Coordinates of C-alpha atoms in Angstrom, one line a residue:
Chain A
M703 CA -22.5 -78.9 -51.8
F704 CA -21.9 -80.4 -55.3
D705 CA -18.3 -79.1 -58.1
V706 CA -18.9 -78.9 -61.6
L707 CA -16.0 -79.0 -64.0
N708 CA -15.2 -82.5 -64.0
K709 CA -10.7 -82.6 -64.9
T710 CA -10.7 -86.4 -65.3
V711 CA -12.5 -88.1 -67.9
P712 CA -13.8 -91.8 -67.1
Q713 CA -10.9 -93.7 -69.1
A714 CA -11.1 -98.3 -68.2
W715 CA -12.6 -99.0 -65.3
L716 CA -12.1 -101.4 -63.1
R717 CA -14.8 -102.9 -61.3
T718 CA -14.7 -105.9 -58.6
R719 CA -12.8 -108.8 -59.9
S720 CA -15.7 -111.3 -60.6
Q721 CA -16.9 -108.6 -63.1
A722 CA -13.7 -107.8 -64.7
C723 CA -13.8 -110.2 -68.3
A724 CA -17.3 -108.8 -68.6
L725 CA -16.1 -105.1 -68.3
F726 CA -14.5 -105.7 -71.9
R727 CA -17.5 -106.6 -74.1
P728 CA -19.0 -103.3 -76.2
P729 CA -21.7 -102.9 -74.7
A730 CA -21.4 -103.3 -71.0
L731 CA -18.1 -100.3 -72.1
A732 CA -20.6 -98.4 -74.4
M733 CA -23.4 -98.7 -70.9
A734 CA -20.9 -96.9 -68.6
L735 CA -20.0 -94.8 -71.0
M736 CA -23.5 -93.4 -70.8
C737 CA -23.7 -93.6 -67.9
S738 CA -20.7 -91.2 -66.9
A739 CA -22.7 -88.7 -69.2
T740 CA -25.5 -88.8 -67.2
A741 CA -23.3 -88.3 -64.4
Q742 CA -21.3 -85.1 -65.3
A743 CA -24.8 -83.2 -66.7
Q744 CA -26.2 -84.1 -63.5
T745 CA -23.1 -83.2 -61.7
A746 CA -23.2 -79.7 -64.7
S747 CA -26.6 -78.7 -63.1
E748 CA -26.6 -80.1 -59.8
A749 CA -23.2 -77.4 -59.2
A750 CA -26.0 -74.3 -61.1
L751 CA -28.7 -74.9 -57.6
A752 CA -25.6 -75.6 -55.3
P753 CA -27.7 -74.7 -52.0
V754 CA -25.7 -72.1 -50.1
R755 CA -24.5 -72.9 -46.6
L756 CA -24.5 -72.2 -43.6
S757 CA -23.0 -71.9 -40.4
G758 CA -22.3 -69.9 -37.5
F759 CA -20.6 -69.3 -34.0
G760 CA -21.2 -67.2 -29.9
T761 CA -19.5 -67.2 -27.1
L762 CA -21.8 -66.4 -23.7
G763 CA -20.0 -65.0 -21.4
L764 CA -19.8 -63.5 -18.5
A765 CA -16.3 -61.5 -16.6
Q766 CA -16.4 -60.0 -13.6
T767 CA -14.1 -57.3 -12.2
Q768 CA -12.1 -56.5 -9.3
S769 CA -10.0 -53.8 -9.4
E770 CA -9.2 -50.7 -6.3
Q771 CA -10.0 -48.4 -8.7
G772 CA -13.1 -48.8 -10.0
W773 CA -11.6 -49.8 -13.7
L774 CA -13.7 -52.1 -15.4
F775 CA -12.1 -55.1 -18.1
A776 CA -12.6 -54.1 -21.9
R777 CA -11.7 -57.0 -24.8
E778 CA -10.4 -54.6 -26.8
Q779 CA -10.7 -51.8 -28.4
T780 CA -13.0 -51.9 -31.0
Q781 CA -15.5 -52.0 -28.0
V782 CA -17.0 -50.0 -25.3
G783 CA -16.1 -52.2 -22.5
A784 CA -17.6 -53.2 -19.4
R785 CA -20.8 -51.1 -18.0
S786 CA -20.2 -52.7 -14.6
K787 CA -17.8 -55.5 -12.6
L788 CA -20.2 -58.3 -14.3
S789 CA -20.4 -58.1 -17.6
A790 CA -22.1 -59.9 -19.9
S791 CA -21.4 -58.1 -23.3
I792 CA -17.1 -58.3 -22.7
D793 CA -17.2 -61.8 -24.8
S794 CA -20.5 -62.5 -26.7
R795 CA -21.2 -63.0 -29.4
L796 CA -23.1 -64.8 -32.4
G797 CA -21.3 -65.0 -36.0
L798 CA -23.0 -65.6 -39.1
Q799 CA -21.4 -67.0 -41.6
A800 CA -22.8 -68.0 -46.0
N801 CA -20.9 -70.6 -47.5
W802 CA -22.0 -70.4 -52.4
T803 CA -19.3 -72.8 -54.6
P804 CA -21.5 -72.5 -57.4
S805 CA -17.8 -74.6 -58.7
E806 CA -14.9 -76.3 -58.6
R807 CA -13.0 -72.4 -59.4
W808 CA -15.5 -70.1 -57.7
E809 CA -16.7 -69.3 -54.6
M810 CA -18.2 -66.6 -52.8
V811 CA -18.3 -66.2 -48.6
A812 CA -19.8 -64.1 -46.1
Q813 CA -20.1 -63.4 -41.9
I814 CA -21.7 -61.1 -40.7
V815 CA -20.4 -60.4 -36.9
F816 CA -22.7 -59.3 -33.8
R817 CA -20.9 -57.7 -30.5
E818 CA -20.8 -55.2 -28.4
R819 CA -19.3 -52.8 -30.5
A820 CA -17.7 -48.0 -29.8
H821 CA -19.6 -45.7 -29.3
N822 CA -20.8 -45.0 -32.9
A823 CA -19.9 -47.8 -34.9
S824 CA -21.1 -47.9 -38.1
A825 CA -23.8 -50.6 -39.2
L826 CA -21.8 -52.0 -41.6
E827 CA -19.2 -52.9 -39.3
I828 CA -21.0 -55.8 -38.2
L829 CA -20.3 -57.1 -42.0
D830 CA -17.0 -58.9 -41.4
W831 CA -16.3 -61.2 -44.8
A832 CA -17.9 -60.5 -48.1
F833 CA -15.3 -61.9 -50.3
L834 CA -15.1 -63.9 -53.9
G835 CA -12.6 -66.5 -54.0
F836 CA -11.4 -68.2 -57.3
Q837 CA -9.1 -70.6 -57.4
P838 CA -7.1 -71.6 -61.3
S839 CA -5.1 -73.8 -59.0
P840 CA -4.3 -76.2 -56.6
E841 CA -1.7 -73.5 -55.8
W842 CA -3.2 -70.2 -56.2
H843 CA -6.1 -68.2 -54.2
L844 CA -7.3 -65.4 -55.0
R845 CA -10.2 -63.4 -52.8
L846 CA -12.0 -60.0 -53.8
G847 CA -14.2 -58.0 -51.2
R848 CA -13.9 -57.8 -47.5
T849 CA -11.3 -60.5 -45.8
S850 CA -10.3 -60.6 -42.4
P851 CA -6.2 -59.5 -42.5
D852 CA -4.1 -62.6 -41.9
V853 CA -2.2 -61.0 -39.0
F854 CA -0.4 -62.8 -36.8
L855 CA -1.7 -66.4 -35.7
L856 CA -5.9 -66.2 -34.3
A857 CA -6.7 -62.8 -36.3
D858 CA -9.0 -63.9 -38.6
V859 CA -10.5 -66.1 -35.4
R860 CA -10.5 -64.0 -32.5
N861 CA -14.3 -64.2 -32.4
V862 CA -14.5 -67.9 -33.2
G863 CA -14.2 -68.5 -28.8
Y864 CA -14.8 -72.4 -30.1
A865 CA -11.6 -72.3 -32.0
L866 CA -9.3 -70.9 -29.1
P867 CA -7.8 -72.6 -26.1
W868 CA -8.5 -69.8 -23.8
A869 CA -12.1 -67.0 -22.6
R870 CA -10.1 -64.5 -25.2
P871 CA -8.2 -63.4 -27.5
N872 CA -4.5 -61.9 -25.1
V873 CA -6.3 -59.1 -24.5
E874 CA -1.9 -57.7 -24.8
F875 CA -2.0 -58.9 -28.0
Y876 CA -4.7 -59.1 -29.9
G877 CA -6.5 -56.2 -27.6
W878 CA -5.0 -53.2 -28.8
V879 CA -5.9 -54.7 -32.6
P880 CA -8.1 -51.6 -35.0
F881 CA -8.5 -53.7 -37.4
N882 CA -11.3 -56.0 -37.4
S883 CA -11.5 -56.0 -41.5
M884 CA -10.3 -55.1 -44.9
D885 CA -11.6 -54.3 -48.1
G886 CA -9.4 -54.3 -50.5
A887 CA -7.7 -58.2 -52.7
D888 CA -5.5 -61.2 -51.6
V889 CA -3.9 -63.5 -53.0
A890 CA -2.4 -66.3 -51.2
Y891 CA 0.1 -69.2 -53.1
R892 CA 0.4 -73.1 -51.6
W893 CA 3.3 -75.7 -51.8
Q894 CA 4.5 -78.3 -50.3
T895 CA 7.9 -80.2 -49.1
E896 CA 9.3 -83.8 -48.3
S897 CA 7.9 -82.5 -44.1
A898 CA 5.3 -79.2 -44.1
D899 CA 3.1 -77.2 -45.5
W900 CA 3.9 -73.5 -47.4
Q901 CA 2.4 -70.5 -47.6
A902 CA 2.9 -67.3 -48.4
K903 CA -0.3 -64.6 -48.4
L904 CA -0.2 -60.6 -49.9
A905 CA -3.0 -58.5 -49.6
L906 CA -3.6 -54.8 -50.1
G907 CA -6.9 -52.7 -49.0
E908 CA -7.8 -50.9 -47.0
G909 CA -9.5 -51.2 -43.3
S910 CA -11.8 -49.2 -41.2
G911 CA -13.8 -48.9 -38.3
T912 CA -13.8 -47.8 -35.1
V913 CA -12.8 -47.4 -32.1
Q914 CA -13.1 -46.5 -28.6
V915 CA -10.5 -44.5 -25.9
L916 CA -11.8 -46.5 -22.9
N917 CA -10.3 -44.3 -20.8
A918 CA -12.0 -41.0 -21.7
D919 CA -15.3 -42.9 -22.8
A920 CA -14.8 -41.3 -26.0
S921 CA -14.7 -43.2 -30.2
L922 CA -12.7 -42.3 -32.6
P923 CA -13.7 -43.8 -36.7
V924 CA -9.9 -44.6 -38.3
K925 CA -8.3 -45.4 -40.9
A926 CA -5.2 -47.3 -41.9
R927 CA -5.1 -46.4 -46.2
K928 CA -2.6 -48.4 -48.1
M929 CA -2.4 -51.3 -46.5
W930 CA 0.0 -54.0 -47.1
V931 CA 0.3 -57.4 -45.1
L932 CA 2.5 -59.9 -46.1
S933 CA 2.3 -63.5 -44.6
L934 CA 4.4 -66.4 -44.6
G935 CA 3.1 -69.9 -43.0
R936 CA 4.9 -73.6 -42.4
E937 CA 2.1 -76.2 -40.8
T938 CA 2.6 -80.1 -39.9
A939 CA -0.2 -82.0 -38.7
D940 CA 1.2 -81.1 -35.1
L941 CA 3.3 -77.5 -35.6
L942 CA 2.1 -74.2 -36.7
I943 CA 4.4 -71.4 -37.5
K944 CA 3.9 -67.6 -38.8
A945 CA 5.6 -64.6 -39.9
S946 CA 3.5 -61.2 -41.1
Y947 CA 4.0 -58.1 -41.6
V948 CA 2.5 -55.2 -41.7
R949 CA 3.1 -51.7 -43.4
T950 CA -0.3 -48.6 -43.6
E951 CA -0.8 -45.2 -43.4
P952 CA -3.7 -45.0 -41.1
S953 CA -5.9 -41.9 -40.0
L954 CA -8.1 -40.8 -37.8
T955 CA -11.1 -38.7 -37.1
P956 CA -10.3 -36.2 -34.2
S957 CA -13.2 -36.2 -31.7
P958 CA -14.1 -32.9 -31.2
E959 CA -12.0 -33.1 -27.9
L960 CA -8.7 -33.8 -30.2
M961 CA -9.2 -30.7 -32.5
Q962 CA -9.6 -28.6 -29.7
L963 CA -6.5 -29.4 -28.4
Q964 CA -4.9 -29.8 -31.6
Q965 CA -6.1 -26.1 -32.2
G966 CA -4.6 -25.1 -29.2
L967 CA -1.1 -26.6 -29.7
S968 CA -1.1 -25.5 -33.6
T969 CA -1.3 -21.7 -31.7
L970 CA 0.7 -21.8 -29.7
A971 CA 3.2 -23.8 -32.3
S972 CA 3.2 -20.3 -34.6
L973 CA 4.5 -18.0 -31.5
P974 CA 7.7 -16.7 -32.2
M975 CA 9.5 -18.1 -29.0
P976 CA 12.4 -20.0 -29.0
T977 CA 11.8 -23.4 -27.4
L978 CA 8.2 -24.0 -27.1
P979 CA 6.6 -23.6 -30.3
A980 CA 8.4 -27.0 -31.3
Q981 CA 7.5 -28.6 -28.1
A982 CA 3.7 -27.6 -29.2
Q983 CA 4.1 -28.8 -32.1
A984 CA 5.8 -32.6 -31.0
L985 CA 2.6 -32.4 -28.8
E986 CA 0.4 -32.1 -31.5
R987 CA 2.3 -34.5 -33.7
D988 CA 1.7 -37.3 -30.3
L989 CA -2.0 -36.7 -30.3
Y990 CA -2.7 -40.2 -32.5
G991 CA -0.4 -42.7 -35.4
R992 CA -0.5 -41.1 -38.5
D993 CA 1.6 -41.6 -40.9
L994 CA 2.9 -45.0 -41.4
A995 CA 2.5 -48.1 -38.7
E996 CA 4.8 -51.2 -39.2
Y997 CA 3.6 -53.8 -37.3
F998 CA 5.9 -57.4 -37.7
S999 CA 5.1 -60.8 -35.6
L1000 CA 6.0 -63.8 -35.7
G1001 CA 4.2 -67.0 -33.7
L1002 CA 4.1 -70.4 -33.0
Q1003 CA 1.7 -73.2 -32.5
Y1004 CA 1.9 -76.6 -31.3
T1005 CA -1.3 -78.9 -31.0
G1006 CA -0.9 -82.9 -29.7
R1007 CA -2.7 -85.3 -28.1
T1008 CA -1.7 -84.0 -25.0
W1009 CA -0.2 -80.8 -24.6
Q1010 CA -0.5 -77.2 -26.5
S1011 CA 1.3 -74.6 -26.8
T1012 CA 0.4 -71.4 -28.3
T1013 CA 3.1 -68.2 -28.7
E1014 CA 3.4 -65.1 -30.5
L1015 CA 5.4 -61.5 -30.6
S1016 CA 5.2 -58.6 -31.9
R1017 CA 7.3 -55.0 -32.9
V1018 CA 4.2 -52.8 -33.1
K1019 CA 6.5 -49.3 -34.7
F1020 CA 3.9 -45.5 -34.9
Q1021 CA 5.6 -43.0 -36.6
T1022 CA 3.6 -40.9 -34.5
G1023 CA 2.4 -40.9 -31.2
M1024 CA 2.3 -44.1 -27.9
S1025 CA 0.7 -47.0 -29.4
G1026 CA 4.7 -48.7 -30.9
G1027 CA 5.8 -51.8 -28.8
W1028 CA 6.6 -54.6 -28.2
R1029 CA 4.1 -57.2 -27.4
A1030 CA 3.8 -61.0 -26.7
Y1031 CA 2.0 -63.6 -25.1
A1032 CA 2.6 -68.1 -24.9
S1033 CA 0.4 -70.7 -23.4
L1034 CA 0.8 -74.0 -21.8
G1035 CA -2.3 -76.0 -21.9
R1036 CA -2.5 -80.6 -21.3
R1037 CA -5.7 -82.4 -22.9
W1038 CA -6.9 -85.1 -19.6
Q1039 CA -9.6 -86.7 -22.8
R1040 CA -11.8 -83.0 -22.9
L1041 CA -10.8 -81.2 -20.3
T1042 CA -8.0 -78.8 -20.9
A1043 CA -6.2 -76.9 -18.0
Y1044 CA -4.1 -74.0 -19.2
A1045 CA -2.4 -71.1 -17.9
I1046 CA -1.3 -68.5 -20.6
T1047 CA 0.6 -64.5 -20.0
G1048 CA 0.8 -61.9 -22.1
L1049 CA 2.9 -58.4 -22.0
S1050 CA 2.6 -54.7 -23.6
R1051 CA 5.4 -52.6 -23.2
P1052 CA 5.5 -49.1 -25.3
D1053 CA 8.9 -47.9 -26.5
R1054 CA 9.1 -44.8 -25.0
E1055 CA 8.3 -43.8 -21.8
A1056 CA 5.0 -41.9 -20.4
Q1057 CA 5.0 -38.1 -21.8
L1058 CA 5.1 -34.9 -19.1
A1059 CA 3.7 -32.5 -19.2
P1060 CA 5.2 -29.4 -20.2
G1061 CA 6.7 -28.3 -16.8
D1062 CA 7.4 -24.6 -17.9
W1063 CA 4.4 -23.5 -19.8
Q1064 CA 3.4 -21.2 -17.3
A1065 CA 6.6 -19.2 -16.7
Q1066 CA 7.2 -19.5 -20.4
L1067 CA 3.7 -17.5 -21.2
T1068 CA 3.3 -15.5 -18.6
P1069 CA 5.3 -12.1 -20.1
V1070 CA 3.4 -13.0 -23.4
L1071 CA 0.4 -14.1 -22.9
G1072 CA -0.8 -13.0 -19.3
P1073 CA -1.4 -14.9 -16.4
Q1074 CA -5.1 -15.6 -17.2
G1075 CA -3.8 -17.1 -20.3
A1076 CA -0.4 -18.4 -19.3
A1077 CA -2.2 -20.8 -16.9
A1078 CA -4.3 -22.2 -19.9
A1079 CA -1.8 -22.8 -22.5
A1080 CA 0.3 -25.2 -19.1
A1081 CA -3.2 -27.1 -18.5
L1082 CA -4.2 -27.7 -22.6
G1083 CA -0.4 -28.7 -22.3
A1084 CA -1.2 -31.1 -19.5
G1085 CA -4.8 -32.7 -21.0
A1086 CA -2.5 -32.5 -24.4
A1087 CA -0.1 -35.3 -22.1
G1088 CA -2.8 -36.7 -20.6
A1089 CA -4.8 -37.6 -24.3
I1090 CA -1.3 -38.6 -25.8
N1091 CA -1.0 -41.3 -22.9
A1092 CA -4.2 -42.2 -23.1
S1093 CA -2.9 -45.1 -25.8
R1094 CA 0.1 -45.7 -23.6
F1095 CA -0.9 -49.2 -22.9
S1096 CA 1.3 -50.9 -20.5
Q1097 CA 0.9 -54.7 -18.9
S1098 CA 1.4 -57.7 -18.3
S1099 CA -1.7 -59.9 -17.4
L1100 CA -1.4 -63.6 -16.3
G1101 CA -4.6 -66.3 -16.6
L1102 CA -5.1 -69.7 -15.3
G1103 CA -8.2 -71.8 -17.1
L1104 CA -9.8 -74.4 -18.1
R1105 CA -12.1 -76.1 -20.7
Y1106 CA -14.7 -78.9 -20.8
D1107 CA -15.6 -79.8 -24.1
F1108 CA -19.0 -80.7 -24.8
P1109 CA -20.4 -83.2 -27.4
Q1110 CA -22.5 -80.9 -29.3
R1111 CA -19.6 -78.3 -30.7
V1112 CA -19.5 -76.5 -26.5
A1113 CA -17.8 -76.2 -25.0
L1114 CA -17.7 -73.6 -21.9
K1115 CA -13.8 -72.3 -19.9
L1116 CA -13.9 -71.1 -16.7
Q1117 CA -10.9 -68.1 -17.1
L1118 CA -8.7 -66.3 -13.7
D1119 CA -6.9 -63.7 -14.8
Q1120 CA -4.1 -61.6 -13.0
I1121 CA -3.5 -58.4 -14.5
K1122 CA -0.7 -55.8 -13.9
T1123 CA -0.9 -52.1 -15.2
D1124 CA 1.8 -49.5 -14.8
P1125 CA 1.7 -45.7 -14.8
N1126 CA 0.4 -44.5 -17.6
G1127 CA 0.1 -47.9 -19.9
S1128 CA -4.6 -47.9 -19.0
A1129 CA -5.4 -47.6 -22.4
A1130 CA -6.9 -51.6 -22.4
W1131 CA -9.0 -50.3 -19.3
R1132 CA -12.7 -48.2 -19.0
H1133 CA -12.3 -45.8 -16.5
G1134 CA -8.8 -45.5 -16.0
N1135 CA -6.4 -43.3 -15.5
A1136 CA -2.5 -42.2 -15.0
N1137 CA -1.7 -44.7 -12.2
A1138 CA -1.0 -48.3 -12.1
E1139 CA -3.3 -51.1 -10.8
Q1140 CA -3.5 -54.5 -9.9
A1141 CA -6.7 -55.8 -11.6
H1142 CA -8.2 -59.5 -11.2
V1143 CA -11.1 -60.7 -13.9
L1144 CA -13.1 -64.0 -13.7
S1145 CA -14.4 -65.0 -16.2
L1146 CA -17.3 -68.0 -17.7
V1147 CA -17.5 -68.5 -20.8
L1148 CA -20.2 -71.2 -22.6
D1149 CA -18.6 -70.8 -27.0
F1150 CA -20.6 -73.3 -29.7
V1151 CA -21.4 -73.7 -33.2
F1152 CA -23.3 -74.9 -35.6
Chain B
M812 CA -14.3 -130.1 -60.4
Q813 CA -14.0 -128.1 -57.7
R814 CA -11.1 -127.5 -58.4
R815 CA -10.5 -126.6 -61.8
K816 CA -13.4 -123.8 -61.5
L817 CA -10.4 -122.5 -58.9
L818 CA -7.4 -122.9 -61.0
Q819 CA -9.5 -120.8 -63.6
M820 CA -10.4 -117.8 -61.6
L821 CA -6.7 -117.6 -60.1
P822 CA -5.7 -116.0 -62.9
C823 CA -8.7 -113.0 -63.0
M824 CA -8.0 -112.8 -59.1
A825 CA -4.2 -112.0 -59.5
L826 CA -5.2 -109.6 -61.4
F827 CA -7.2 -107.8 -58.4
P828 CA -5.5 -108.5 -55.4
R829 CA -6.9 -107.2 -52.3
A830 CA -5.1 -104.3 -50.8
T831 CA -4.3 -105.6 -47.5
Q832 CA -5.9 -108.1 -45.3
A833 CA -8.8 -106.3 -43.5
K834 CA -9.3 -106.7 -40.1
E835 CA -12.2 -106.3 -37.3
G836 CA -12.2 -102.4 -36.9
D837 CA -10.9 -101.0 -39.4
L838 CA -12.4 -98.2 -41.9
F839 CA -12.9 -98.4 -46.1
I840 CA -12.0 -96.0 -46.6
V841 CA -13.6 -95.5 -50.7
V842 CA -14.2 -93.8 -53.6
N843 CA -16.6 -94.1 -57.1
S844 CA -15.6 -96.3 -59.5
A845 CA -15.5 -94.6 -62.3
N846 CA -13.2 -92.0 -60.1
S847 CA -8.9 -93.3 -61.4
L848 CA -8.0 -93.2 -58.2
R849 CA -6.2 -96.7 -57.3
S850 CA -5.2 -96.2 -54.1
I851 CA -4.2 -93.2 -51.6
S852 CA -1.7 -93.0 -49.3
K853 CA -2.5 -92.4 -44.8
K854 CA -0.6 -88.8 -45.9
E855 CA -2.8 -88.0 -49.0
L856 CA -6.4 -88.3 -47.2
L857 CA -5.0 -86.8 -44.3
A858 CA -4.3 -83.8 -46.1
L859 CA -8.0 -84.2 -47.8
Y860 CA -9.4 -85.1 -44.4
T861 CA -7.4 -82.3 -43.1
G862 CA -8.1 -79.2 -45.8
R863 CA -5.0 -79.1 -46.6
N864 CA -5.2 -80.1 -50.5
R865 CA -8.9 -81.0 -51.9
Y866 CA -6.8 -82.3 -55.1
F867 CA -7.0 -86.0 -55.6
S868 CA -3.3 -86.9 -56.8
D869 CA -4.4 -86.6 -60.7
G870 CA -5.4 -83.0 -60.5
S871 CA -9.3 -83.4 -60.0
L872 CA -11.1 -82.3 -57.2
A873 CA -12.2 -84.6 -54.4
Q874 CA -14.6 -84.0 -52.1
P875 CA -14.9 -85.1 -49.1
F876 CA -17.1 -86.8 -46.8
D877 CA -17.7 -87.3 -43.0
Q878 CA -19.6 -90.2 -40.5
A879 CA -22.4 -88.3 -38.6
R880 CA -20.9 -85.6 -36.4
D881 CA -20.6 -86.7 -32.8
S882 CA -20.2 -90.6 -33.8
A883 CA -17.8 -93.3 -32.9
L884 CA -16.9 -94.2 -36.7
R885 CA -16.2 -90.3 -36.9
E886 CA -13.6 -90.2 -34.0
I887 CA -12.1 -93.4 -34.6
F888 CA -11.1 -92.5 -38.2
Y889 CA -10.1 -88.8 -36.9
N890 CA -8.5 -90.7 -34.2
T891 CA -6.1 -92.8 -36.5
L892 CA -6.4 -90.6 -39.1
T893 CA -4.8 -87.9 -37.3
G894 CA -4.3 -88.6 -32.9
M895 CA -6.8 -85.9 -32.3
D896 CA -9.4 -86.7 -31.0
L897 CA -13.4 -85.0 -32.1
A898 CA -13.2 -81.8 -29.9
Q899 CA -9.5 -81.2 -31.5
I900 CA -11.1 -82.0 -35.6
N901 CA -13.9 -79.9 -34.8
S902 CA -11.8 -77.1 -33.2
Y903 CA -9.4 -77.3 -36.0
W904 CA -12.1 -77.2 -38.6
A905 CA -13.8 -74.4 -37.0
R906 CA -10.9 -71.9 -37.8
L907 CA -10.7 -72.9 -41.2
L908 CA -13.8 -72.9 -42.0
F909 CA -14.7 -69.5 -40.0
T910 CA -11.4 -68.1 -41.0
G911 CA -13.0 -67.9 -45.0
R912 CA -10.4 -71.1 -45.4
V913 CA -12.0 -74.4 -46.1
Q914 CA -14.8 -75.6 -45.7
P915 CA -15.2 -78.8 -43.5
P916 CA -15.8 -82.4 -45.2
Q917 CA -20.3 -82.7 -45.5
T918 CA -22.0 -85.2 -42.6
L919 CA -23.9 -87.8 -44.3
A920 CA -25.7 -89.8 -41.7
D921 CA -24.1 -93.5 -42.0
D922 CA -22.4 -95.9 -44.1
A923 CA -25.6 -96.4 -46.5
A924 CA -26.0 -92.3 -46.9
L925 CA -21.8 -91.8 -47.5
Q926 CA -22.7 -95.0 -50.5
A927 CA -25.3 -93.3 -51.9
E928 CA -23.1 -90.5 -51.8
V929 CA -20.1 -91.6 -53.8
K930 CA -21.9 -94.0 -55.7
R931 CA -24.0 -90.9 -57.8
N932 CA -20.9 -88.2 -56.5
R933 CA -17.0 -89.1 -59.1
Q934 CA -16.0 -86.9 -56.4
A935 CA -16.5 -88.2 -53.7
I936 CA -14.4 -89.6 -51.3
A937 CA -15.5 -90.9 -48.1
Y938 CA -15.3 -93.8 -45.1
L939 CA -17.4 -97.2 -44.3
G940 CA -17.8 -99.1 -41.1
R941 CA -17.9 -102.3 -43.5
E942 CA -16.4 -102.8 -46.3
P943 CA -18.9 -102.5 -49.0
S944 CA -19.9 -105.0 -51.4
D945 CA -21.8 -102.5 -53.8
S946 CA -19.2 -102.6 -57.4
D947 CA -20.3 -98.9 -57.8
L948 CA -17.2 -98.6 -55.2
R949 CA -13.7 -98.9 -55.1
V950 CA -11.9 -99.4 -52.0
V951 CA -8.7 -97.6 -51.7
M952 CA -7.4 -97.6 -48.2
V953 CA -7.8 -99.5 -45.5
L954 CA -7.5 -97.9 -42.3
G955 CA -6.6 -100.1 -39.4
R956 CA -6.4 -98.8 -36.0
N957 CA -3.1 -99.9 -35.9
S958 CA -2.5 -96.9 -38.7

């Protein structure tokens, strides 16, 4: 990889002390300048032919779920989740990246990631990045194209297991994130103080993806329109502190089942009755998050020679639906040369209590719709409450793990998680239901980069 | 006669004093002698080799180069400079590379390959296990184990 546009013009040439006097002889100086011009020409031509630098990362993972109710583990809601108690699809993935830097200021980067995705996910979703980068000065960096939103501490490195201390990013904090990339532009400004490096970044664009309604085995295309991402980070040799804010207008394409619920609730909302229409309208609005979503987060990462710790806190606000709430995790690890032992705990608490099925619809509607119609409407109301609660994410976890680093940029991890799910909080589980559950997940992953 | 020759050399020697008294196990940070950089601080070197800065102090682009990925010299260099061992620095660079922020230093096989690269590339900076005798290279810092 070679660069051009050398800003400096060679002036006095300083050689070793034995040749210092010879430098000031005119023929030597002329020779030096000629060599400089030749070197510049060589550098310029080499940069025009700068090779594309290929790199990659991957994970081979096995995860065993133990759940009394037969729930199956899922790492993130953009994936189908485990197909059986023992699954190799949850964590396994392969990423390939190409970097091309034709000049000092320009670069092009593309990254594709092969991993399990939601049903009916678009093939284009394997393209996590494809951007053009421009650095007009040491302080400013602009990117245009598809990038990973720089939210939280680890959202843009969540697929690179080798770069993470644990088997996977904490599910309570990262599992619900519906977008892996955004199309748009971002600008970053970096500056230094006496004690630290700072970076502020602003990104604008749109996100899109496909999320899995895990307990229904259904997938939904989602979009994040008018997405703003702001982040501010302060970094020293061993401590990173970062705050980020995201504002977007989410929308999704409802499944046929959701559309049926919407149509039924809209019909009930139009009935000339005192209270039921407002209840039906509220249920229809909460079927899924829309209108406006905001995320606030604060993260702290300490990486010392022996100890390492990461903790993050986020507040997610949706105007509608059950996806809003508080999420956090904290981890502590200790290294003994190649071996690291760690503990990680996470928590997700929704803003709102679980939606109850409307209890009096049958009584209210029997005079209007008759017994059969009223019963169908009551079932519709119960179905809507269940659909709303399907996106309610209320659980906590405690994990213990070991990581061993092999010399060739390979790491092996063994992690055991205990996960407690509250009633009506199983959004993260495939085949979950409205009950509470305490499950265990044992994971063995092999991470590598090349 | 020998004393006179020595006295004649003294003015030249005074103009170009050795930056430090190197000891065995030290690493020599070198740039192309056409580079205007005369010396580099540990903080500046740390910034270049951890991706926090891509430029020399004069504003010109820097291209840091590494010894072979699993070599003892690379391990000593990063341990001395950052306190991180190879696994930690490899994880660190994986995080930077695969988030599209900055690329890690290119690795070359050994001192000879690094010297050849620095000789031909004015923007290169590298570290060697032995003090170079080539006049096309300039030592801008000696990184000792006690640095």
